[in-house]
Amino acid sequence: MTTPHPHAAGMHAFSAETEGTVDQVLDYARGRVMYQNVPLDKPLTPRDLARLAGGSITPAGIGSRRAATLFENVLAPACLSTDHPAYLSFIPSAPSKASVAFDVVVSASSVYGGSWLEGSGAVFAENEVLHWLASEFGLPPGSGGVFMQGGTIGNLSALVTARAAARRRNADAGRSDPARWLVVCSSEAHSSIASAAAVMDVDTLPVRPDASGRLSGAGVAAALEEHGDAVFAVVATGGTTNFGIVDDIASIADVTRSRGVWLHVDGAYGLAAMLVERMRPAFAGVEHADSLIVDPHKWLFAPFDACALIYRDPAGARLAHTQHAEYLDTLNDAPDWNPSDLGIQLTRRARGLPLWFSIATHGTDQYRAAIEHGIDLAAGIAEEIARRPELSLVRDPQLSVVVFRREGWTAKDYQVWSDRLLEEQLAFVVPSSHQGEPVLRFAIISPLTTLELLIGILDTMT
Ligand SMILES: Cc1ncc(COP(=O)(O)O)c(C=O)c1O
């Protein structure tokens, strides 16, 4: 037997040095989680970062103290705090304190979340959350799913499952597959649908929504009439990214059910709103989805990154996604619930655990209240915008996204204003556009965002 090289176990050893490193890092993490007035921060150029933080990778290491100081003083301030109450662009994040703290535990515990054999406890807890969500969305018992990396991968995994089901149906009926498969969605659907289609080498058929921005059954029916069996899935959006508009899922579901086409609901951002009782009617029809997604790292207050992907019948997902190899037979031969069988991944962080811990800690009522805050705030600031002569709403908000314009401003004016806001660390509000018109957009997620804060931002536009 050879003795290990003296350095081989150095970074794994239980030593004063490793203990000091762990203490230092956990202290920093604790401080960041409990930071009262977290700075918004801003990006640096590659050149500045190379000057300030380059050269950290060396044969001997620079030591944890220097590395941590570099992160705290240079790298971290060059990353926007997406949980800042004035971060209102794209879709912000606002993880609860419990979920962030527990994310550290997930890392520390080296849980393998891909299989029941290796991670049964974690998978059980994740499934508790998935089953709760499924029942809130009206899916039947027997539905189930998996936490994926994000909405993009969740949508892709669901569409791969849908196409596999269409292929099986054709094979069973002795029909040949179409020359090109098609997925029907709204032209307002998220860019990840087109991205998934490109990965799958299928085509998308974007259908124009009605004047209110909603895709409806009539539009979908016309597309199906024209393209028939080439369509393997219809995607309804439960809260568009740009406007927070919920498609008319009930009428879309009527059409997909009568034609036997897979219905996928992309609720990455907005489906969380269905947890608020008064919002449920807006999502009628979700209960007919064959698959759906909702992202905990968006409006369910979990840290990056997590997407809950749920199937009405997980058996079809297994047929599409289970990986087969000699070294995996031991997993596949058992009748266990293996999350890696339900999407595009094998090794899997138990990324649903931070959400599980936070919901278990605070209860579902707290979640409903925190989501409702965003809806109420959006309505409140929309009223304020409507009152100001220099501003106008592009549409009334349905969920927690408010889109508006500043009369007389060009795209350049919006950009200059947005840059100044970030430079002065007041807020992060990037311009968006709608049908070629530059607009501004508040996406409200954080329960710490207040009406006063939003009014303060409007005041900078006079
Ligand atoms: C409606 C919708 N679908 C999908 C996605 C993609 O999610 P992710 O960024 O987690 O991949 C987003 C992201 O904003 C979204 O709003």
GROMACS .gro file of C-alpha atoms and ligand atoms in nm:
model
  478
    1MET     CA    1   0.000   0.000   0.000
    2THR     CA    2   0.125   0.346  -0.081
    3THR     CA    3   0.074   0.629   0.163
    4PRO     CA    4  -0.109   0.924   0.017
    5HIS     CA    5   0.087   1.226  -0.091
    6PRO     CA    6   0.095   1.457   0.212
    7HIS     CA    7  -0.107   1.718   0.025
    8ALA     CA    8  -0.371   1.486  -0.119
    9ALA     CA    9  -0.609   1.508   0.175
   10GLY     CA   10  -0.515   1.859   0.282
   11MET     CA   11  -0.836   2.029   0.174
   12HIS     CA   12  -1.053   1.746   0.308
   13ALA     CA   13  -0.877   1.708   0.642
   14PHE     CA   14  -1.025   1.804   0.978
   15SER     CA   15  -0.767   2.067   1.066
   16ALA     CA   16  -0.748   2.409   1.223
   17GLU     CA   17  -0.704   2.545   0.871
   18THR     CA   18  -1.016   2.385   0.720
   19GLU     CA   19  -1.217   2.472   1.029
   20GLY     CA   20  -1.109   2.834   1.000
   21THR     CA   21  -1.211   2.838   0.635
   22VAL     CA   22  -1.554   2.692   0.707
   23ASP     CA   23  -1.615   2.937   0.994
   24GLN     CA   24  -1.512   3.230   0.781
   25VAL     CA   25  -1.736   3.132   0.490
   26LEU     CA   26  -2.039   3.050   0.707
   27ASP     CA   27  -1.998   3.378   0.895
   28TYR     CA   28  -2.003   3.564   0.565
   29ALA     CA   29  -2.308   3.370   0.446
   30ARG     CA   30  -2.487   3.444   0.771
   31GLY     CA   31  -2.409   3.813   0.741
   32ARG     CA   32  -2.533   3.825   0.381
   33VAL     CA   33  -2.859   3.643   0.458
   34MET     CA   34  -2.935   3.878   0.746
   35TYR     CA   35  -2.812   4.194   0.570
   36GLN     CA   36  -3.064   4.469   0.652
   37ASN     CA   37  -2.988   4.714   0.371
   38VAL     CA   38  -2.839   4.497   0.106
   39PRO     CA   39  -2.666   4.710  -0.159
   40LEU     CA   40  -2.797   4.685  -0.517
   41ASP     CA   41  -2.441   4.673  -0.660
   42LYS     CA   42  -2.350   4.692  -1.027
   43PRO     CA   43  -2.141   4.521  -1.293
   44LEU     CA   44  -1.776   4.596  -1.361
   45THR     CA   45  -1.604   4.563  -1.697
   46PRO     CA   46  -1.392   4.254  -1.773
   47ARG     CA   47  -1.092   4.485  -1.775
   48ASP     CA   48  -1.165   4.625  -1.428
   49LEU     CA   49  -1.228   4.279  -1.289
   50ALA     CA   50  -0.907   4.146  -1.441
   51ARG     CA   51  -0.721   4.432  -1.275
   52LEU     CA   52  -0.891   4.400  -0.937
   53ALA     CA   53  -0.943   4.027  -0.910
   54GLY     CA   54  -0.724   3.853  -1.165
   55GLY     CA   55  -0.455   3.601  -1.077
   56SER     CA   56  -0.640   3.410  -0.805
   57ILE     CA   57  -0.572   3.069  -0.959
   58THR     CA   58  -0.220   2.965  -0.862
   59PRO     CA   59  -0.041   2.633  -0.799
   60ALA     CA   60  -0.015   2.694  -0.424
   61GLY     CA   61  -0.348   2.874  -0.368
   62ILE     CA   62  -0.391   3.222  -0.223
   63GLY     CA   63  -0.551   3.100   0.100
   64SER     CA   64  -0.910   3.126   0.216
   65ARG     CA   65  -0.867   3.463   0.380
   66ARG     CA   66  -0.749   3.632   0.063
   67ALA     CA   67  -0.997   3.445  -0.157
   68ALA     CA   68  -1.288   3.534   0.069
   69THR     CA   69  -1.177   3.897   0.093
   70LEU     CA   70  -1.155   3.910  -0.285
   71PHE     CA   71  -1.511   3.781  -0.310
   72GLU     CA   72  -1.648   4.013  -0.044
   73ASN     CA   73  -1.474   4.329  -0.160
   74VAL     CA   74  -1.455   4.291  -0.538
   75LEU     CA   75  -1.654   4.002  -0.686
   76ALA     CA   76  -1.973   4.023  -0.479
   77PRO     CA   77  -2.019   4.399  -0.533
   78ALA     CA   78  -1.986   4.329  -0.906
   79CYS     CA   79  -2.297   4.107  -0.889
   80LEU     CA   80  -2.640   4.268  -0.870
   81SER     CA   81  -2.840   4.174  -0.562
   82THR     CA   82  -3.142   4.024  -0.736
   83ASP     CA   83  -3.316   4.010  -0.397
   84HIS     CA   84  -3.292   4.388  -0.349
   85PRO     CA   85  -3.641   4.538  -0.307
   86ALA     CA   86  -3.564   4.784  -0.588
   87TYR     CA   87  -3.447   4.515  -0.830
   88LEU     CA   88  -3.752   4.523  -1.057
   89SER     CA   89  -3.620   4.395  -1.391
   90PHE     CA   90  -3.657   4.062  -1.571
   91ILE     CA   91  -3.802   3.839  -1.297
   92PRO     CA   92  -3.642   3.928  -0.961
   93SER     CA   93  -3.566   3.678  -0.686
   94ALA     CA   94  -3.669   3.712  -0.323
   95PRO     CA   95  -3.571   3.397  -0.135
   96SER     CA   96  -3.698   3.370   0.220
   97LYS     CA   97  -3.435   3.369   0.494
   98ALA     CA   98  -3.524   3.007   0.575
   99SER     CA   99  -3.481   2.891   0.216
  100VAL     CA  100  -3.142   3.056   0.174
  101ALA     CA  101  -3.014   2.923   0.504
  102PHE     CA  102  -3.131   2.575   0.412
  103ASP     CA  103  -2.962   2.596   0.073
  104VAL     CA  104  -2.636   2.596   0.267
  105VAL     CA  105  -2.749   2.275   0.439
  106VAL     CA  106  -2.828   2.113   0.105
  107SER     CA  107  -2.473   2.183  -0.011
  108ALA     CA  108  -2.320   2.073   0.316
  109SER     CA  109  -2.507   1.743   0.314
  110SER     CA  110  -2.386   1.613  -0.023
  111VAL     CA  111  -2.733   1.482  -0.102
  112TYR     CA  112  -2.767   1.305  -0.436
  113GLY     CA  113  -3.119   1.386  -0.549
  114GLY     CA  114  -3.130   1.177  -0.867
  115SER     CA  115  -3.242   0.847  -0.722
  116TRP     CA  116  -3.454   0.713  -0.438
  117LEU     CA  117  -3.175   0.472  -0.344
  118GLU     CA  118  -2.934   0.753  -0.273
  119GLY     CA  119  -3.161   1.038  -0.164
  120SER     CA  120  -3.492   0.894  -0.046
  121GLY     CA  121  -3.532   1.141   0.242
  122ALA     CA  122  -3.474   1.443   0.022
  123VAL     CA  123  -3.685   1.306  -0.262
  124PHE     CA  124  -3.970   1.235  -0.019
  125ALA     CA  125  -3.964   1.594   0.109
  126GLU     CA  126  -3.946   1.736  -0.244
  127ASN     CA  127  -4.241   1.520  -0.343
  128GLU     CA  128  -4.442   1.656  -0.052
  129VAL     CA  129  -4.404   2.001  -0.206
  130LEU     CA  130  -4.472   1.881  -0.560
  131HIS     CA  131  -4.789   1.701  -0.448
  132TRP     CA  132  -4.909   2.009  -0.263
  133LEU     CA  133  -4.850   2.224  -0.571
  134ALA     CA  134  -5.018   1.965  -0.797
  135SER     CA  135  -5.328   1.963  -0.578
  136GLU     CA  136  -5.337   2.345  -0.570
  137PHE     CA  137  -5.330   2.342  -0.949
  138GLY     CA  138  -5.610   2.086  -0.962
  139LEU     CA  139  -5.406   1.798  -1.101
  140PRO     CA  140  -5.529   1.451  -1.004
  141PRO     CA  141  -5.369   1.216  -0.750
  142GLY     CA  142  -5.096   1.022  -0.928
  143SER     CA  143  -4.951   1.330  -1.088
  144GLY     CA  144  -4.594   1.404  -0.989
  145GLY     CA  145  -4.272   1.556  -1.100
  146VAL     CA  146  -3.926   1.678  -1.026
  147PHE     CA  147  -3.737   1.995  -0.947
  148MET     CA  148  -3.526   2.093  -1.246
  149GLN     CA  149  -3.264   2.365  -1.287
  150GLY     CA  150  -3.496   2.633  -1.426
  151GLY     CA  151  -3.792   2.708  -1.647
  152THR     CA  152  -3.594   2.665  -1.967
  153ILE     CA  153  -3.491   2.310  -1.882
  154GLY     CA  154  -3.836   2.240  -1.736
  155ASN     CA  155  -4.009   2.347  -2.057
  156LEU     CA  156  -3.762   2.148  -2.268
  157SER     CA  157  -3.809   1.834  -2.057
  158ALA     CA  158  -4.188   1.860  -2.076
  159LEU     CA  159  -4.185   1.910  -2.453
  160VAL     CA  160  -3.950   1.614  -2.502
  161THR     CA  161  -4.198   1.404  -2.303
  162ALA     CA  162  -4.487   1.537  -2.515
  163ARG     CA  163  -4.314   1.454  -2.843
  164ALA     CA  164  -4.224   1.106  -2.721
  165ALA     CA  165  -4.593   1.051  -2.640
  166ALA     CA  166  -4.697   1.166  -2.989
  167ARG     CA  167  -4.439   0.936  -3.147
  168ARG     CA  168  -4.564   0.641  -2.943
  169ARG     CA  169  -4.920   0.717  -3.043
  170ASN     CA  170  -4.825   0.723  -3.409
  171ALA     CA  171  -4.627   0.402  -3.377
  172ASP     CA  172  -4.917   0.228  -3.200
  173ALA     CA  173  -5.157   0.341  -3.473
  174GLY     CA  174  -4.919   0.243  -3.752
  175ARG     CA  175  -4.900   0.606  -3.866
  176SER     CA  176  -4.578   0.771  -3.974
  177ASP     CA  177  -4.449   1.081  -3.799
  178PRO     CA  178  -4.483   1.419  -3.973
  179ALA     CA  179  -4.189   1.556  -4.171
  180ARG     CA  180  -4.161   1.838  -3.914
  181TRP     CA  181  -4.310   1.840  -3.565
  182LEU     CA  182  -4.477   2.158  -3.447
  183VAL     CA  183  -4.540   2.316  -3.108
  184VAL     CA  184  -4.814   2.579  -3.090
  185CYS     CA  185  -4.775   2.868  -2.847
  186SER     CA  186  -4.859   3.235  -2.813
  187SER     CA  187  -4.632   3.484  -2.986
  188GLU     CA  188  -4.597   3.624  -2.629
  189ALA     CA  189  -4.464   3.289  -2.498
  190HIS     CA  190  -4.126   3.293  -2.326
  191SER     CA  191  -3.811   3.267  -2.540
  192SER     CA  192  -3.733   2.930  -2.380
  193ILE     CA  193  -4.008   2.767  -2.588
  194ALA     CA  194  -3.829   2.864  -2.910
  195SER     CA  195  -3.502   2.758  -2.751
  196ALA     CA  196  -3.647   2.416  -2.659
  197ALA     CA  197  -3.783   2.377  -3.010
  198ALA     CA  198  -3.442   2.455  -3.157
  199VAL     CA  199  -3.275   2.197  -2.930
  200MET     CA  200  -3.538   1.940  -3.031
  201ASP     CA  201  -3.516   2.039  -3.400
  202VAL     CA  202  -3.890   2.102  -3.417
  203ASP     CA  203  -4.074   2.414  -3.532
  204THR     CA  204  -4.282   2.657  -3.328
  205LEU     CA  205  -4.605   2.803  -3.450
  206PRO     CA  206  -4.649   3.132  -3.264
  207VAL     CA  207  -5.016   3.234  -3.263
  208ARG     CA  208  -5.111   3.597  -3.217
  209PRO     CA  209  -5.296   3.653  -2.891
  210ASP     CA  210  -5.620   3.853  -2.878
  211ALA     CA  211  -5.631   4.226  -2.803
  212SER     CA  212  -5.600   4.159  -2.429
  213GLY     CA  213  -5.275   3.970  -2.490
  214ARG     CA  214  -5.423   3.627  -2.417
  215LEU     CA  215  -5.393   3.322  -2.636
  216SER     CA  216  -5.732   3.155  -2.657
  217GLY     CA  217  -5.886   2.832  -2.779
  218ALA     CA  218  -6.001   2.989  -3.106
  219GLY     CA  219  -5.644   3.075  -3.208
  220VAL     CA  220  -5.521   2.730  -3.109
  221ALA     CA  221  -5.810   2.557  -3.290
  222ALA     CA  222  -5.726   2.739  -3.614
  223ALA     CA  223  -5.361   2.634  -3.587
  224LEU     CA  224  -5.458   2.272  -3.521
  225GLU     CA  225  -5.704   2.279  -3.808
  226GLU     CA  226  -5.432   2.389  -4.044
  227HIS     CA  227  -5.147   2.169  -3.920
  228GLY     CA  228  -5.329   1.866  -3.784
  229ASP     CA  229  -5.120   1.584  -3.647
  230ALA     CA  230  -4.792   1.769  -3.694
  231VAL     CA  231  -4.869   1.951  -3.367
  232PHE     CA  232  -4.742   1.745  -3.072
  233ALA     CA  233  -4.801   2.006  -2.801
  234VAL     CA  234  -4.971   2.334  -2.724
  235VAL     CA  235  -4.806   2.563  -2.470
  236ALA     CA  236  -5.028   2.798  -2.272
  237THR     CA  237  -4.852   3.062  -2.064
  238GLY     CA  238  -4.967   3.114  -1.706
  239GLY     CA  239  -4.826   3.464  -1.671
  240THR     CA  240  -4.622   3.605  -1.959
  241THR     CA  241  -4.281   3.742  -1.877
  242ASN     CA  242  -4.324   4.084  -2.033
  243PHE     CA  243  -4.676   4.159  -1.907
  244GLY     CA  244  -4.780   3.891  -1.659
  245ILE     CA  245  -5.080   3.797  -1.870
  246VAL     CA  246  -5.244   3.458  -1.822
  247ASP     CA  247  -5.365   3.288  -2.141
  248ASP     CA  248  -5.724   3.167  -2.162
  249ILE     CA  249  -5.617   2.822  -2.050
  250ALA     CA  250  -5.972   2.686  -2.011
  251SER     CA  251  -6.063   2.747  -2.375
  252ILE     CA  252  -5.723   2.619  -2.491
  253ALA     CA  253  -5.772   2.304  -2.282
  254ASP     CA  254  -6.114   2.247  -2.443
  255VAL     CA  255  -5.942   2.237  -2.780
  256THR     CA  256  -5.642   2.024  -2.683
  257ARG     CA  257  -5.863   1.772  -2.503
  258SER     CA  258  -6.105   1.736  -2.791
  259ARG     CA  259  -5.811   1.681  -3.032
  260GLY     CA  260  -5.599   1.469  -2.800
  261VAL     CA  261  -5.303   1.709  -2.811
  262TRP     CA  262  -5.065   1.753  -2.518
  263LEU     CA  263  -5.123   2.070  -2.314
  264HIS     CA  264  -4.821   2.217  -2.139
  265VAL     CA  265  -4.866   2.520  -1.911
  266ASP     CA  266  -4.560   2.742  -1.872
  267GLY     CA  267  -4.628   2.901  -1.537
  268ALA     CA  268  -4.260   2.960  -1.457
  269TYR     CA  269  -4.331   3.309  -1.329
  270GLY     CA  270  -4.706   3.342  -1.285
  271LEU     CA  271  -4.856   3.012  -1.177
  272ALA     CA  272  -4.758   3.089  -0.817
  273ALA     CA  273  -5.042   3.345  -0.822
  274MET     CA  274  -5.289   3.058  -0.832
  275LEU     CA  275  -5.208   3.005  -0.464
  276VAL     CA  276  -5.401   3.326  -0.398
  277GLU     CA  277  -5.768   3.236  -0.372
  278ARG     CA  278  -5.907   3.535  -0.561
  279MET     CA  279  -5.669   3.473  -0.854
  280ARG     CA  280  -5.774   3.113  -0.911
  281PRO     CA  281  -6.041   3.189  -1.173
  282ALA     CA  282  -5.776   3.348  -1.396
  283PHE     CA  283  -5.604   3.010  -1.415
  284ALA     CA  284  -5.912   2.796  -1.485
  285GLY     CA  285  -5.817   2.508  -1.712
  286VAL     CA  286  -5.474   2.442  -1.556
  287GLU     CA  287  -5.626   2.128  -1.407
  288HIS     CA  288  -5.632   1.983  -1.760
  289ALA     CA  289  -5.258   2.031  -1.819
  290ASP     CA  290  -5.059   1.723  -1.918
  291SER     CA  291  -4.753   1.899  -1.782
  292LEU     CA  292  -4.677   2.232  -1.618
  293ILE     CA  293  -4.394   2.425  -1.463
  294VAL     CA  294  -4.361   2.686  -1.190
  295ASP     CA  295  -4.025   2.823  -1.077
  296PRO     CA  296  -3.960   2.845  -0.703
  297HIS     CA  297  -3.671   3.083  -0.775
  298LYS     CA  298  -3.923   3.331  -0.910
  299TRP     CA  299  -4.245   3.387  -0.710
  300LEU     CA  300  -4.210   3.104  -0.459
  301PHE     CA  301  -3.929   3.273  -0.271
  302ALA     CA  302  -3.658   3.007  -0.308
  303PRO     CA  303  -3.297   3.071  -0.408
  304PHE     CA  304  -3.160   3.006  -0.758
  305ASP     CA  305  -3.213   2.772  -0.917
  306ALA     CA  306  -3.526   2.561  -0.921
  307CYS     CA  307  -3.819   2.477  -1.146
  308ALA     CA  308  -4.102   2.249  -1.036
  309LEU     CA  309  -4.197   2.035  -1.336
  310ILE     CA  310  -4.517   1.835  -1.280
  311TYR     CA  311  -4.677   1.574  -1.506
  312ARG     CA  312  -5.035   1.454  -1.499
  313ASP     CA  313  -4.898   1.105  -1.567
  314PRO     CA  314  -4.528   1.071  -1.481
  315ALA     CA  315  -4.511   0.730  -1.655
  316GLY     CA  316  -4.482   0.901  -1.995
  317ALA     CA  317  -4.195   1.115  -1.867
  318ARG     CA  318  -4.009   0.804  -1.757
  319LEU     CA  319  -4.044   0.652  -2.102
  320ALA     CA  320  -3.894   0.967  -2.251
  321HIS     CA  321  -3.619   1.044  -2.003
  322THR     CA  322  -3.491   0.738  -1.815
  323GLN     CA  323  -3.127   0.683  -1.903
  324HIS     CA  324  -3.020   0.324  -1.962
  325ALA     CA  325  -2.675   0.179  -1.901
  326GLU     CA  326  -2.523  -0.123  -1.728
  327TYR     CA  327  -2.418   0.092  -1.433
  328LEU     CA  328  -2.774   0.225  -1.394
  329ASP     CA  329  -2.956  -0.110  -1.408
  330THR     CA  330  -2.956  -0.132  -1.030
  331LEU     CA  331  -3.161   0.189  -1.018
  332ASN     CA  332  -3.386   0.114  -1.314
  333ASP     CA  333  -3.469  -0.242  -1.208
  334ALA     CA  334  -3.618  -0.119  -0.878
  335PRO     CA  335  -3.973   0.020  -0.871
  336ASP     CA  336  -3.850   0.336  -0.698
  337TRP     CA  337  -3.936   0.699  -0.767
  338ASN     CA  338  -3.619   0.831  -0.930
  339PRO     CA  339  -3.637   1.205  -1.005
  340SER     CA  340  -3.369   1.180  -1.273
  341ASP     CA  341  -3.615   0.976  -1.483
  342LEU     CA  342  -3.850   1.271  -1.529
  343GLY     CA  343  -3.635   1.530  -1.705
  344ILE     CA  344  -3.308   1.605  -1.875
  345GLN     CA  345  -3.054   1.536  -1.604
  346LEU     CA  346  -2.897   1.250  -1.416
  347THR     CA  347  -2.696   1.381  -1.123
  348ARG     CA  348  -2.927   1.618  -0.944
  349ARG     CA  349  -2.897   1.867  -0.662
  350ALA     CA  350  -3.199   1.827  -0.433
  351ARG     CA  351  -3.293   2.176  -0.539
  352GLY     CA  352  -3.646   2.154  -0.405
  353LEU     CA  353  -3.529   2.121  -0.045
  354PRO     CA  354  -3.484   2.493   0.031
  355LEU     CA  355  -3.847   2.547  -0.075
  356TRP     CA  356  -3.960   2.245   0.127
  357PHE     CA  357  -3.784   2.374   0.439
  358SER     CA  358  -3.926   2.723   0.403
  359ILE     CA  359  -4.283   2.605   0.344
  360ALA     CA  360  -4.258   2.350   0.624
  361THR     CA  361  -4.129   2.625   0.853
  362HIS     CA  362  -4.371   2.904   0.768
  363GLY     CA  363  -4.676   2.724   0.636
  364THR     CA  364  -4.864   2.771   0.312
  365ASP     CA  365  -5.068   3.070   0.437
  366GLN     CA  366  -4.753   3.279   0.464
  367TYR     CA  367  -4.677   3.196   0.100
  368ARG     CA  368  -5.021   3.302  -0.016
  369ALA     CA  369  -4.986   3.633   0.170
  370ALA     CA  370  -4.639   3.703   0.030
  371ILE     CA  371  -4.757   3.641  -0.327
  372GLU     CA  372  -5.067   3.853  -0.278
  373HIS     CA  373  -4.845   4.142  -0.169
  374GLY     CA  374  -4.696   4.156  -0.521
  375ILE     CA  375  -5.039   4.155  -0.686
  376ASP     CA  376  -5.172   4.430  -0.460
  377LEU     CA  377  -4.859   4.639  -0.504
  378ALA     CA  378  -4.879   4.612  -0.883
  379ALA     CA  379  -5.241   4.734  -0.871
  380GLY     CA  380  -5.142   5.018  -0.636
  381ILE     CA  381  -4.855   5.150  -0.848
  382ALA     CA  382  -5.065   5.111  -1.165
  383GLU     CA  383  -5.320   5.351  -1.012
  384GLU     CA  384  -5.041   5.595  -0.934
  385ILE     CA  385  -4.906   5.571  -1.290
  386ALA     CA  386  -5.254   5.634  -1.430
  387ARG     CA  387  -5.277   5.951  -1.217
  388ARG     CA  388  -4.956   6.102  -1.355
  389PRO     CA  389  -4.995   6.295  -1.682
  390GLU     CA  390  -4.641   6.220  -1.804
  391LEU     CA  391  -4.692   5.844  -1.761
  392SER     CA  392  -4.940   5.594  -1.903
  393LEU     CA  393  -5.003   5.225  -1.858
  394VAL     CA  394  -4.954   5.003  -2.160
  395ARG     CA  395  -5.202   4.759  -2.001
  396ASP     CA  396  -5.367   4.710  -1.666
  397PRO     CA  397  -5.160   4.459  -1.468
  398GLN     CA  398  -5.312   4.115  -1.414
  399LEU     CA  399  -5.042   3.972  -1.186
  400SER     CA  400  -4.736   4.159  -1.055
  401VAL     CA  401  -4.584   4.307  -1.372
  402VAL     CA  402  -4.661   4.669  -1.454
  403VAL     CA  403  -4.572   4.801  -1.800
  404PHE     CA  404  -4.585   5.172  -1.868
  405ARG     CA  405  -4.445   5.449  -2.082
  406ARG     CA  406  -4.307   5.795  -2.020
  407GLU     CA  407  -4.462   6.025  -2.278
  408GLY     CA  408  -4.208   6.182  -2.511
  409TRP     CA  409  -3.916   5.955  -2.419
  410THR     CA  410  -3.712   5.774  -2.682
  411ALA     CA  411  -3.538   5.439  -2.631
  412LYS     CA  412  -3.223   5.635  -2.556
  413ASP     CA  413  -3.398   5.843  -2.287
  414TYR     CA  414  -3.516   5.524  -2.114
  415GLN     CA  415  -3.166   5.378  -2.126
  416VAL     CA  416  -3.000   5.692  -1.990
  417TRP     CA  417  -3.255   5.708  -1.707
  418SER     CA  418  -3.212   5.338  -1.628
  419ASP     CA  419  -2.832   5.366  -1.623
  420ARG     CA  420  -2.850   5.664  -1.392
  421LEU     CA  421  -3.080   5.482  -1.153
  422LEU     CA  422  -2.837   5.195  -1.124
  423GLU     CA  423  -2.534   5.423  -1.105
  424GLU     CA  424  -2.697   5.604  -0.812
  425GLN     CA  425  -2.797   5.268  -0.663
  426LEU     CA  426  -3.162   5.371  -0.649
  427ALA     CA  427  -3.314   5.087  -0.847
  428PHE     CA  428  -3.259   4.837  -1.127
  429VAL     CA  429  -3.525   4.894  -1.393
  430VAL     CA  430  -3.414   4.811  -1.747
  431PRO     CA  431  -3.619   4.920  -2.049
  432SER     CA  432  -3.825   4.662  -2.233
  433SER     CA  433  -4.029   4.698  -2.550
  434HIS     CA  434  -4.372   4.606  -2.676
  435GLN     CA  435  -4.451   4.581  -3.046
  436GLY     CA  436  -4.151   4.798  -3.122
  437GLU     CA  437  -4.235   5.065  -2.865
  438PRO     CA  438  -3.982   5.116  -2.583
  439VAL     CA  439  -4.151   5.078  -2.243
  440LEU     CA  440  -4.066   5.037  -1.877
  441ARG     CA  441  -4.157   4.746  -1.667
  442PHE     CA  442  -4.176   4.685  -1.293
  443ALA     CA  443  -4.169   4.314  -1.208
  444ILE     CA  444  -4.259   4.288  -0.841
  445ILE     CA  445  -4.167   3.975  -0.646
  446SER     CA  446  -4.016   4.081  -0.315
  447PRO     CA  447  -4.249   4.128  -0.018
  448LEU     CA  448  -3.998   4.394   0.093
  449THR     CA  449  -4.077   4.613  -0.208
  450THR     CA  450  -4.307   4.895  -0.098
  451LEU     CA  451  -4.541   5.143  -0.266
  452GLU     CA  452  -4.324   5.428  -0.133
  453LEU     CA  453  -4.018   5.279  -0.299
  454LEU     CA  454  -4.198   5.251  -0.635
  455ILE     CA  455  -4.341   5.602  -0.609
  456GLY     CA  456  -3.988   5.727  -0.540
  457ILE     CA  457  -3.879   5.572  -0.869
  458LEU     CA  458  -4.167   5.736  -1.059
  459ASP     CA  459  -4.065   6.068  -0.908
  460THR     CA  460  -3.731   6.043  -1.089
  461MET     CA  461  -3.917   6.045  -1.425
  462THR     CA  462  -4.085   6.383  -1.408
  463LIG     C1  463  -4.286   3.240  -1.847
  463LIG     C2  464  -4.142   3.197  -1.837
  463LIG     N1  465  -4.107   3.076  -1.882
  463LIG     C3  466  -3.980   3.031  -1.875
  463LIG     C4  467  -3.881   3.109  -1.820
  463LIG     C5  468  -3.739   3.057  -1.816
  463LIG     O1  469  -3.703   3.028  -1.684
  463LIG     P1  470  -3.549   3.016  -1.643
  463LIG     O2  471  -3.491   3.153  -1.658
  463LIG     O3  472  -3.554   2.969  -1.502
  463LIG     O4  473  -3.485   2.918  -1.734
  463LIG     C6  474  -3.911   3.237  -1.771
  463LIG     C7  475  -3.808   3.323  -1.714
  463LIG     O5  476  -3.829   3.438  -1.683
  463LIG     C8  477  -4.046   3.282  -1.779
  463LIG     O6  478  -4.084   3.402  -1.734
   0.00000   0.00000   0.00000
